[in-house]
mmCIF file of C-alpha atoms in Angstrom:
data_model
loop_
_atom_site.group_PDB
_atom_site.id
_atom_site.type_symbol
_atom_site.label_atom_id
_atom_site.label_comp_id
_atom_site.label_asym_id
_atom_site.label_seq_id
_atom_site.Cartn_x
_atom_site.Cartn_y
_atom_site.Cartn_z
ATOM 1 C CA MET X 1 -26.627 -0.079 -5.308
ATOM 2 C CA LYS X 2 -23.446 -0.358 -7.323
ATOM 3 C CA LEU X 3 -20.685 2.161 -6.932
ATOM 4 C CA ARG X 4 -20.027 3.922 -10.216
ATOM 5 C CA ARG X 5 -16.365 4.157 -11.133
ATOM 6 C CA ASN X 6 -16.421 7.951 -11.453
ATOM 7 C CA ASN X 7 -17.886 8.210 -7.947
ATOM 8 C CA LEU X 8 -15.136 5.964 -6.649
ATOM 9 C CA LEU X 9 -12.523 8.274 -8.115
ATOM 10 C CA LYS X 10 -14.088 11.190 -6.262
ATOM 11 C CA THR X 11 -13.515 9.447 -2.940
ATOM 12 C CA ILE X 12 -9.756 9.898 -3.189
ATOM 13 C CA THR X 13 -8.857 11.797 -0.049
ATOM 14 C CA VAL X 14 -6.302 14.505 0.619
ATOM 15 C CA MET X 15 -4.185 11.761 2.147
ATOM 16 C CA ALA X 16 -4.111 9.836 -1.129
ATOM 17 C CA LEU X 17 -3.581 12.952 -3.219
ATOM 18 C CA ALA X 18 -0.496 13.712 -1.194
ATOM 19 C CA ALA X 19 0.783 10.236 -1.921
ATOM 20 C CA MET X 20 0.096 10.615 -5.624
ATOM 21 C CA ALA X 21 2.043 13.850 -5.679
ATOM 22 C CA ALA X 22 5.006 11.945 -4.177
ATOM 23 C CA ILE X 23 5.413 14.353 -1.276
ATOM 24 C CA ILE X 24 8.642 13.453 0.468
ATOM 25 C CA MET X 25 9.219 15.078 3.821
ATOM 26 C CA PRO X 26 12.741 15.922 5.010
ATOM 27 C CA SER X 27 14.291 13.450 7.396
ATOM 28 C CA CYS X 28 14.570 13.697 11.164
ATOM 29 C CA ASP X 29 16.652 16.861 10.974
ATOM 30 C CA SER X 30 13.352 18.355 12.133
ATOM 31 C CA LEU X 31 14.120 16.972 15.572
ATOM 32 C CA VAL X 32 16.931 19.492 15.731
ATOM 33 C CA TYR X 33 15.831 22.317 13.477
ATOM 34 C CA ASP X 34 12.384 23.672 14.285
ATOM 35 C CA ASP X 35 11.974 25.369 10.899
ATOM 36 C CA LEU X 36 11.869 22.022 9.004
ATOM 37 C CA ASP X 37 8.855 19.789 8.393
ATOM 38 C CA PRO X 38 8.169 16.980 10.889
ATOM 39 C CA CYS X 39 9.476 13.463 10.403
ATOM 40 C CA PRO X 40 7.510 11.330 7.933
ATOM 41 C CA SER X 41 4.810 9.111 9.358
ATOM 42 C CA GLY X 42 2.805 6.585 7.402
ATOM 43 C CA VAL X 43 3.266 3.537 5.207
ATOM 44 C CA ARG X 44 4.970 2.611 1.978
ATOM 45 C CA LEU X 45 3.050 -0.304 0.517
ATOM 46 C CA ARG X 46 4.209 -2.912 -1.939
ATOM 47 C CA PHE X 47 1.612 -5.083 -3.690
ATOM 48 C CA VAL X 48 2.511 -8.682 -4.517
ATOM 49 C CA TYR X 49 0.630 -11.453 -6.280
ATOM 50 C CA ASP X 50 2.685 -14.603 -5.823
ATOM 51 C CA TYR X 51 -0.170 -16.702 -4.463
ATOM 52 C CA ASN X 52 -0.117 -18.794 -7.629
ATOM 53 C CA MET X 53 1.219 -22.169 -8.693
ATOM 54 C CA GLU X 54 4.456 -20.590 -9.920
ATOM 55 C CA PHE X 55 5.082 -18.935 -6.514
ATOM 56 C CA ALA X 56 6.328 -15.876 -8.439
ATOM 57 C CA ASN X 57 5.155 -12.272 -8.278
ATOM 58 C CA ALA X 58 2.763 -11.693 -11.174
ATOM 59 C CA PHE X 59 1.289 -8.420 -9.883
ATOM 60 C CA PRO X 60 3.108 -6.229 -12.460
ATOM 61 C CA SER X 61 1.927 -8.369 -15.378
ATOM 62 C CA GLN X 62 -1.620 -9.245 -14.321
ATOM 63 C CA VAL X 63 -3.095 -6.428 -12.202
ATOM 64 C CA ASP X 64 -4.127 -3.556 -14.473
ATOM 65 C CA CYS X 65 -5.939 -1.331 -11.964
ATOM 66 C CA LEU X 66 -5.970 -1.090 -8.185
ATOM 67 C CA THR X 67 -8.406 0.179 -5.567
ATOM 68 C CA LEU X 68 -7.119 0.539 -2.007
ATOM 69 C CA LEU X 69 -9.580 1.232 0.811
ATOM 70 C CA VAL X 70 -8.137 2.534 4.104
ATOM 71 C CA TYR X 71 -9.847 1.908 7.466
ATOM 72 C CA ASP X 72 -8.893 2.446 11.074
ATOM 73 C CA GLY X 73 -8.383 -0.525 13.366
ATOM 74 C CA ASP X 74 -12.115 -0.719 14.105
ATOM 75 C CA GLY X 75 -13.112 -0.859 10.427
ATOM 76 C CA ARG X 76 -14.206 2.784 10.077
ATOM 77 C CA TYR X 77 -13.649 4.166 6.585
ATOM 78 C CA LEU X 78 -10.887 6.784 6.258
ATOM 79 C CA GLY X 79 -10.269 7.122 2.541
ATOM 80 C CA SER X 80 -9.433 5.401 -0.720
ATOM 81 C CA PHE X 81 -6.835 5.415 -3.446
ATOM 82 C CA VAL X 82 -7.253 4.390 -7.080
ATOM 83 C CA GLN X 83 -4.447 3.654 -9.493
ATOM 84 C CA THR X 84 -5.142 2.913 -13.153
ATOM 85 C CA SER X 85 -1.744 3.688 -14.672
ATOM 86 C CA ASP X 86 -0.369 0.617 -16.446
ATOM 87 C CA GLU X 87 3.044 2.244 -16.423
ATOM 88 C CA LEU X 88 3.115 2.413 -12.627
ATOM 89 C CA LEU X 89 1.412 -0.893 -11.846
ATOM 90 C CA SER X 90 3.704 -2.794 -14.218
ATOM 91 C CA ASP X 91 6.787 -1.372 -12.496
ATOM 92 C CA GLU X 92 8.203 -3.912 -10.038
ATOM 93 C CA ASN X 93 9.619 -1.043 -7.982
ATOM 94 C CA TRP X 94 6.370 0.920 -7.646
ATOM 95 C CA ARG X 95 5.276 1.597 -4.063
ATOM 96 C CA LEU X 96 2.262 3.461 -2.703
ATOM 97 C CA THR X 97 3.267 6.022 -0.076
ATOM 98 C CA LEU X 98 0.533 7.145 2.307
ATOM 99 C CA PRO X 99 1.134 9.779 5.041
ATOM 100 C CA LEU X 100 -0.719 8.504 8.120
ATOM 101 C CA GLU X 101 -0.817 9.288 11.805
ATOM 102 C CA PRO X 102 0.453 6.573 14.161
ATOM 103 C CA GLY X 103 -2.233 4.011 14.903
ATOM 104 C CA ASP X 104 -3.894 0.792 13.770
ATOM 105 C CA TYR X 105 -5.058 0.466 10.162
ATOM 106 C CA ILE X 106 -6.734 -2.015 7.832
ATOM 107 C CA PHE X 107 -5.899 -1.840 4.124
ATOM 108 C CA GLU X 108 -8.294 -3.579 1.753
ATOM 109 C CA ALA X 109 -7.056 -3.913 -1.827
ATOM 110 C CA TRP X 110 -9.059 -4.955 -4.880
ATOM 111 C CA GLY X 111 -7.366 -5.371 -8.245
ATOM 112 C CA GLY X 112 -9.470 -5.121 -11.390
ATOM 113 C CA MET X 113 -12.329 -3.125 -9.820
ATOM 114 C CA ALA X 114 -11.506 0.329 -11.233
ATOM 115 C CA CYS X 115 -10.883 -0.770 -14.825
ATOM 116 C CA GLN X 116 -13.313 0.192 -17.562
ATOM 117 C CA SER X 117 -13.958 -3.502 -18.276
ATOM 118 C CA SER X 118 -14.414 -4.490 -14.620
ATOM 119 C CA SER X 119 -16.722 -7.457 -14.001
ATOM 120 C CA PHE X 120 -17.291 -6.748 -10.294
ATOM 121 C CA SER X 121 -18.466 -3.766 -8.231
ATOM 122 C CA PHE X 122 -18.981 -2.756 -4.610
ATOM 123 C CA ASN X 123 -22.448 -3.187 -3.179
ATOM 124 C CA ALA X 124 -22.444 0.529 -2.209
ATOM 125 C CA ASP X 125 -20.086 3.475 -1.839
ATOM 126 C CA PRO X 126 -17.411 2.201 0.598
ATOM 127 C CA SER X 127 -17.365 5.584 2.337
ATOM 128 C CA SER X 128 -20.987 5.048 3.385
ATOM 129 C CA MET X 129 -20.459 1.947 5.519
ATOM 130 C CA PRO X 130 -18.003 0.160 7.828
ATOM 131 C CA LEU X 131 -15.636 -2.430 6.429
ATOM 132 C CA GLN X 132 -17.688 -5.290 7.883
ATOM 133 C CA SER X 133 -20.593 -4.365 5.582
ATOM 134 C CA LEU X 134 -18.540 -4.153 2.399
ATOM 135 C CA GLN X 135 -19.385 -6.663 -0.326
ATOM 136 C CA VAL X 136 -18.253 -7.176 -3.906
ATOM 137 C CA ALA X 137 -20.655 -8.595 -6.494
ATOM 138 C CA LEU X 138 -20.337 -10.003 -9.982
ATOM 139 C CA ASP X 139 -22.250 -7.922 -12.522
ATOM 140 C CA PRO X 140 -25.399 -10.023 -13.188
ATOM 141 C CA SER X 141 -25.568 -8.722 -16.769
ATOM 142 C CA LEU X 142 -22.511 -10.897 -17.507
ATOM 143 C CA LEU X 143 -24.442 -14.101 -16.791
ATOM 144 C CA THR X 144 -25.789 -14.366 -20.315
ATOM 145 C CA SER X 145 -26.899 -17.367 -22.354
ATOM 146 C CA PRO X 146 -26.050 -19.193 -24.550
ATOM 147 C CA ARG X 147 -22.822 -17.173 -24.830
ATOM 148 C CA GLY X 148 -21.376 -16.098 -21.521
ATOM 149 C CA ASN X 149 -18.669 -13.530 -20.865
ATOM 150 C CA ARG X 150 -14.964 -13.595 -20.228
ATOM 151 C CA LEU X 151 -14.596 -12.093 -16.741
ATOM 152 C CA HIS X 152 -12.108 -9.332 -16.079
ATOM 153 C CA PRO X 153 -9.588 -10.688 -13.534
ATOM 154 C CA LEU X 154 -10.351 -9.819 -9.910
ATOM 155 C CA PHE X 155 -7.702 -9.762 -7.167
ATOM 156 C CA PHE X 156 -8.045 -9.361 -3.395
ATOM 157 C CA GLY X 157 -5.626 -8.415 -0.634
ATOM 158 C CA ARG X 158 -5.953 -7.372 3.008
ATOM 159 C CA LEU X 159 -3.364 -6.052 5.447
ATOM 160 C CA GLU X 160 -3.827 -5.150 9.110
ATOM 161 C CA MET X 161 -0.915 -3.247 10.632
ATOM 162 C CA THR X 162 0.176 -0.574 13.085
ATOM 163 C CA VAL X 163 1.967 2.645 12.174
ATOM 164 C CA PRO X 164 4.299 3.048 15.149
ATOM 165 C CA ALA X 165 4.495 6.227 17.205
ATOM 166 C CA GLU X 166 7.590 8.419 16.909
ATOM 167 C CA SER X 167 8.425 6.848 13.554
ATOM 168 C CA THR X 168 11.455 8.290 11.790
ATOM 169 C CA ASP X 169 10.443 7.008 8.365
ATOM 170 C CA TYR X 170 7.557 5.449 6.474
ATOM 171 C CA THR X 171 6.826 1.890 7.574
ATOM 172 C CA GLU X 172 7.452 -0.617 4.784
ATOM 173 C CA ALA X 173 4.743 -3.255 4.352
ATOM 174 C CA THR X 174 3.454 -5.694 1.738
ATOM 175 C CA VAL X 175 -0.131 -6.354 0.696
ATOM 176 C CA GLU X 176 -0.382 -9.985 -0.417
ATOM 177 C CA MET X 177 -2.914 -10.419 -3.235
ATOM 178 C CA MET X 178 -4.772 -13.470 -4.516
ATOM 179 C CA LYS X 179 -6.805 -14.052 -7.667
ATOM 180 C CA ASP X 180 -10.557 -14.643 -7.414
ATOM 181 C CA THR X 181 -11.447 -15.347 -11.038
ATOM 182 C CA ASN X 182 -10.972 -18.633 -12.884
ATOM 183 C CA ASN X 183 -10.966 -19.742 -16.495
ATOM 184 C CA ILE X 184 -11.921 -23.363 -17.154
ATOM 185 C CA ARG X 185 -11.195 -24.803 -20.599
ATOM 186 C CA ILE X 186 -13.093 -28.029 -21.352
ATOM 187 C CA LEU X 187 -12.052 -30.397 -24.137
ATOM 188 C CA LEU X 188 -14.256 -33.238 -25.405
ATOM 189 C CA ASN X 189 -12.872 -35.994 -27.629
ATOM 190 C CA ASN X 190 -14.845 -38.724 -29.391
ATOM 191 C CA LEU X 191 -12.744 -41.915 -29.434
ATOM 192 C CA ASN X 192 -14.942 -43.538 -32.068
ATOM 193 C CA GLY X 193 -17.625 -42.176 -34.281
ATOM 194 C CA PRO X 194 -18.001 -39.101 -36.483
ATOM 195 C CA GLU X 195 -15.994 -35.882 -36.219
ATOM 196 C CA ILE X 196 -17.062 -33.955 -33.149
ATOM 197 C CA SER X 197 -18.426 -30.395 -33.287
ATOM 198 C CA GLY X 198 -18.436 -27.847 -30.494
ATOM 199 C CA ASP X 199 -21.822 -26.566 -31.681
ATOM 200 C CA ASP X 200 -23.402 -29.922 -30.804
ATOM 201 C CA TYR X 201 -22.652 -29.654 -27.105
ATOM 202 C CA GLU X 202 -23.722 -27.376 -24.284
ATOM 203 C CA PHE X 203 -21.264 -26.721 -21.449
ATOM 204 C CA THR X 204 -22.364 -25.068 -18.179
ATOM 205 C CA ILE X 205 -21.164 -24.559 -14.604
ATOM 206 C CA THR X 206 -23.570 -23.813 -11.771
ATOM 207 C CA ASP X 207 -22.351 -22.254 -8.519
ATOM 208 C CA ASP X 208 -23.392 -19.737 -5.836
ATOM 209 C CA ASN X 209 -20.151 -17.717 -5.779
ATOM 210 C CA THR X 210 -21.164 -14.324 -7.193
ATOM 211 C CA LEU X 211 -20.975 -12.332 -3.927
ATOM 212 C CA LEU X 212 -17.830 -11.828 -1.784
ATOM 213 C CA ASP X 213 -17.540 -10.189 1.623
ATOM 214 C CA SER X 214 -14.801 -7.932 3.017
ATOM 215 C CA ARG X 215 -12.657 -10.955 3.875
ATOM 216 C CA ASN X 216 -13.090 -12.455 0.399
ATOM 217 C CA ASP X 217 -15.386 -15.210 1.654
ATOM 218 C CA ILE X 218 -18.373 -16.334 -0.402
ATOM 219 C CA VAL X 219 -21.733 -14.952 0.740
ATOM 220 C CA ALA X 220 -24.422 -17.557 0.073
ATOM 221 C CA GLN X 221 -26.708 -16.595 -2.794
ATOM 222 C CA PRO X 222 -29.007 -18.472 -5.181
ATOM 223 C CA ALA X 223 -26.952 -20.534 -7.616
ATOM 224 C CA VAL X 224 -26.271 -19.070 -11.046
ATOM 225 C CA THR X 225 -25.294 -20.675 -14.341
ATOM 226 C CA TYR X 226 -22.087 -19.748 -16.135
ATOM 227 C CA HIS X 227 -22.014 -20.278 -19.908
ATOM 228 C CA PRO X 228 -18.964 -20.459 -22.190
ATOM 229 C CA TRP X 229 -17.534 -17.205 -23.493
ATOM 230 C CA THR X 230 -16.077 -19.138 -26.413
ATOM 231 C CA TRP X 231 -16.518 -22.598 -27.931
ATOM 232 C CA GLY X 232 -15.850 -24.536 -31.129
ATOM 233 C CA GLN X 233 -13.788 -27.445 -32.414
ATOM 234 C CA SER X 234 -10.121 -27.923 -33.160
ATOM 235 C CA GLU X 235 -8.216 -30.494 -35.222
ATOM 236 C CA VAL X 236 -5.472 -32.207 -33.235
ATOM 237 C CA GLY X 237 -4.203 -34.776 -35.759
ATOM 238 C CA GLU X 238 -5.226 -37.848 -37.703
ATOM 239 C CA TYR X 239 -6.195 -41.384 -36.753
ATOM 240 C CA ASP X 240 -4.380 -44.389 -38.204
ATOM 241 C CA ASN X 241 -7.293 -44.935 -40.589
ATOM 242 C CA GLY X 242 -6.870 -41.430 -41.993
ATOM 243 C CA GLY X 243 -9.770 -39.872 -40.105
ATOM 244 C CA VAL X 244 -9.412 -36.440 -38.568
ATOM 245 C CA ALA X 245 -9.076 -36.284 -34.773
ATOM 246 C CA THR X 246 -10.926 -33.295 -33.354
ATOM 247 C CA PHE X 247 -11.773 -31.869 -29.965
ATOM 248 C CA ALA X 248 -14.856 -29.897 -29.111
ATOM 249 C CA TYR X 249 -13.899 -27.158 -26.664
ATOM 250 C CA ALA X 250 -15.478 -24.499 -24.490
ATOM 251 C CA GLU X 251 -14.085 -21.970 -22.002
ATOM 252 C CA ILE X 252 -16.056 -20.799 -18.984
ATOM 253 C CA ALA X 253 -15.032 -17.995 -16.615
ATOM 254 C CA THR X 254 -16.220 -18.086 -13.003
ATOM 255 C CA SER X 255 -15.783 -16.266 -9.723
ATOM 256 C CA ARG X 256 -13.856 -17.759 -6.789
ATOM 257 C CA LEU X 257 -13.992 -21.542 -6.306
ATOM 258 C CA VAL X 258 -14.176 -22.756 -2.704
ATOM 259 C CA THR X 259 -14.154 -26.086 -0.918
ATOM 260 C CA GLY X 260 -17.558 -27.312 0.154
ATOM 261 C CA SER X 261 -19.212 -25.660 -2.819
ATOM 262 C CA LYS X 262 -21.896 -27.564 -4.695
ATOM 263 C CA ALA X 263 -20.602 -26.300 -8.044
ATOM 264 C CA ARG X 264 -21.364 -28.674 -10.904
ATOM 265 C CA LEU X 265 -20.059 -28.965 -14.431
ATOM 266 C CA GLN X 266 -22.498 -30.371 -16.956
ATOM 267 C CA ILE X 267 -22.012 -31.319 -20.596
ATOM 268 C CA ARG X 268 -25.055 -32.020 -22.768
ATOM 269 C CA TYR X 269 -25.312 -33.286 -26.313
ATOM 270 C CA THR X 270 -27.693 -31.023 -28.233
ATOM 271 C CA GLY X 271 -26.906 -32.097 -31.819
ATOM 272 C CA SER X 272 -29.419 -32.984 -34.502
ATOM 273 C CA GLU X 273 -29.365 -36.677 -33.607
ATOM 274 C CA ALA X 274 -30.806 -35.976 -30.147
ATOM 275 C CA ASP X 275 -34.575 -35.703 -29.732
ATOM 276 C CA GLU X 276 -33.823 -33.685 -26.602
ATOM 277 C CA PRO X 277 -30.607 -32.602 -24.837
ATOM 278 C CA ARG X 278 -28.752 -35.645 -23.526
ATOM 279 C CA VAL X 279 -26.474 -35.322 -20.500
ATOM 280 C CA ILE X 280 -22.961 -36.571 -21.277
ATOM 281 C CA ALA X 281 -21.348 -35.625 -17.958
ATOM 282 C CA ASP X 282 -22.611 -34.142 -14.697
ATOM 283 C CA ILE X 283 -19.867 -33.879 -12.097
ATOM 284 C CA PRO X 284 -19.189 -32.111 -8.770
ATOM 285 C CA LEU X 285 -16.615 -29.615 -10.010
ATOM 286 C CA ILE X 286 -14.796 -28.892 -6.741
ATOM 287 C CA LYS X 287 -14.431 -32.550 -5.745
ATOM 288 C CA VAL X 288 -12.917 -33.352 -9.124
ATOM 289 C CA LEU X 289 -10.568 -30.357 -9.154
ATOM 290 C CA GLU X 290 -9.327 -31.243 -5.670
ATOM 291 C CA ARG X 291 -8.196 -34.607 -7.045
ATOM 292 C CA LEU X 292 -5.665 -32.744 -9.193
ATOM 293 C CA ARG X 293 -3.357 -32.379 -6.201
ATOM 294 C CA SER X 294 -0.720 -34.938 -6.984
ATOM 295 C CA GLU X 295 2.107 -35.772 -4.599
ATOM 296 C CA GLU X 296 3.783 -32.577 -5.779
ATOM 297 C CA PHE X 297 1.116 -30.610 -3.891
ATOM 298 C CA ASP X 298 0.176 -33.095 -1.167
ATOM 299 C CA ARG X 299 1.054 -30.679 1.638
ATOM 300 C CA MET X 300 -1.089 -27.916 0.185
ATOM 301 C CA GLU X 301 -4.557 -27.453 1.665
ATOM 302 C CA SER X 302 -7.453 -27.823 -0.761
ATOM 303 C CA GLN X 303 -8.530 -24.182 -0.521
ATOM 304 C CA GLU X 304 -5.017 -22.906 -1.056
ATOM 305 C CA PHE X 305 -4.746 -25.095 -4.138
ATOM 306 C CA LEU X 306 -8.052 -23.795 -5.542
ATOM 307 C CA ASP X 307 -6.955 -20.201 -4.901
ATOM 308 C CA ARG X 308 -3.472 -20.562 -6.370
ATOM 309 C CA GLN X 309 -4.686 -22.289 -9.538
ATOM 310 C CA SER X 310 -6.757 -19.976 -11.736
ATOM 311 C CA ARG X 311 -6.453 -21.612 -15.165
ATOM 312 C CA TRP X 312 -7.837 -25.099 -15.591
ATOM 313 C CA GLU X 313 -8.010 -27.491 -18.546
ATOM 314 C CA MET X 314 -10.206 -30.579 -18.373
ATOM 315 C CA VAL X 315 -10.249 -33.305 -21.038
ATOM 316 C CA PHE X 316 -13.181 -35.721 -21.359
ATOM 317 C CA PHE X 317 -13.370 -38.736 -23.653
ATOM 318 C CA ILE X 318 -16.591 -40.203 -25.069
ATOM 319 C CA ALA X 319 -17.240 -43.347 -27.075
ATOM 320 C CA GLY X 320 -20.528 -44.071 -28.743
ATOM 321 C CA GLY X 321 -21.980 -40.935 -27.188
ATOM 322 C CA ILE X 322 -21.171 -42.117 -23.648
ATOM 323 C CA TRP X 323 -18.634 -40.495 -21.352
ATOM 324 C CA LEU X 324 -15.820 -42.827 -20.314
ATOM 325 C CA ASP X 325 -15.902 -41.960 -16.631
ATOM 326 C CA ALA X 326 -12.831 -43.801 -15.356
ATOM 327 C CA TYR X 327 -10.674 -40.673 -15.407
ATOM 328 C CA ILE X 328 -10.388 -37.088 -16.541
ATOM 329 C CA TYR X 329 -7.261 -35.253 -17.600
ATOM 330 C CA ILE X 330 -6.897 -31.916 -15.793
ATOM 331 C CA ASN X 331 -3.915 -29.638 -16.414
ATOM 332 C CA ASP X 332 -1.923 -32.602 -17.780
ATOM 333 C CA TYR X 333 -2.652 -34.744 -14.715
ATOM 334 C CA THR X 334 -4.809 -37.857 -14.731
ATOM 335 C CA VAL X 335 -7.567 -37.569 -12.149
ATOM 336 C CA ARG X 336 -9.168 -40.900 -11.267
ATOM 337 C CA ILE X 337 -12.722 -40.344 -10.136
ATOM 338 C CA ASN X 338 -13.906 -43.851 -9.268
ATOM 339 C CA ASP X 339 -14.065 -42.891 -5.577
ATOM 340 C CA ILE X 340 -15.875 -39.556 -6.009
ATOM 341 C CA GLU X 341 -19.471 -39.299 -4.869
ATOM 342 C CA PHE X 342 -21.318 -37.515 -7.649
ATOM 343 C CA ASP X 343 -24.418 -36.570 -5.662
#
């Protein structure tokens, strides 16, 4: 059962309400003067999304809503906090202050879940289950055909920490976020022959990545098919003979891409000249994307590369209706695929 957003808002605890009200306790003068409030105890959290190819914090510009789930060290649910204010989230100096007793805590953060246009939801009310049972699922109604949907960005972060005893101030900590959603733009160019039209081709990606667990790992499910949320054709110049050079294009949004996945990208010609759809390209998506790591990224593990890169552009060339499969251009890099096993 999905968790409705209004129900999620109701789970905000007294602890979170105190944080929202910006309650600031007096300092450790209370150790001397008994009539003052006790010293502050808890955390002051910063949220950072620099797990990208720019290695720069993009949290203020890309995360438009935030859900923080708070658990004890054993994964028992304690409370939740939701922030949907663009003004606060876009402020580089914004911090979330939570009064907490000393002890061990697990903070699970999901960006993009509490927005009106969210594409993902919890499998049930988080307050009804331990952290280990928490799952996040892509809304199946977004897997439409022939026109798919542009997914609302989803971000994940997890922090395990201890609030020390006899603390004299809030403990500063950072929740590191990563992006789970991808946008793949596919360009198709005909090196000889008539002007190419995006309506004559069908672009799809199949993968089994619609369900994530509490550690952001993929939970195996039946494979689904992602369809483009936009497609068409674009003029890019003229040939020497005066003909117009055009690209057919399509953009497909998917959930997290992981190594070992059997995700496949397929391009089919469906124009009027085909008696039936003709496959132009059928490639193992992850294996090809991994080849993008040039020497600039040779020390980066494959999964880190897939997680840091969220926007992809792939260029295919055809001649006489046949894909020239010696190489593909991806994000301005030439990826040679002669050594890739396609099965």
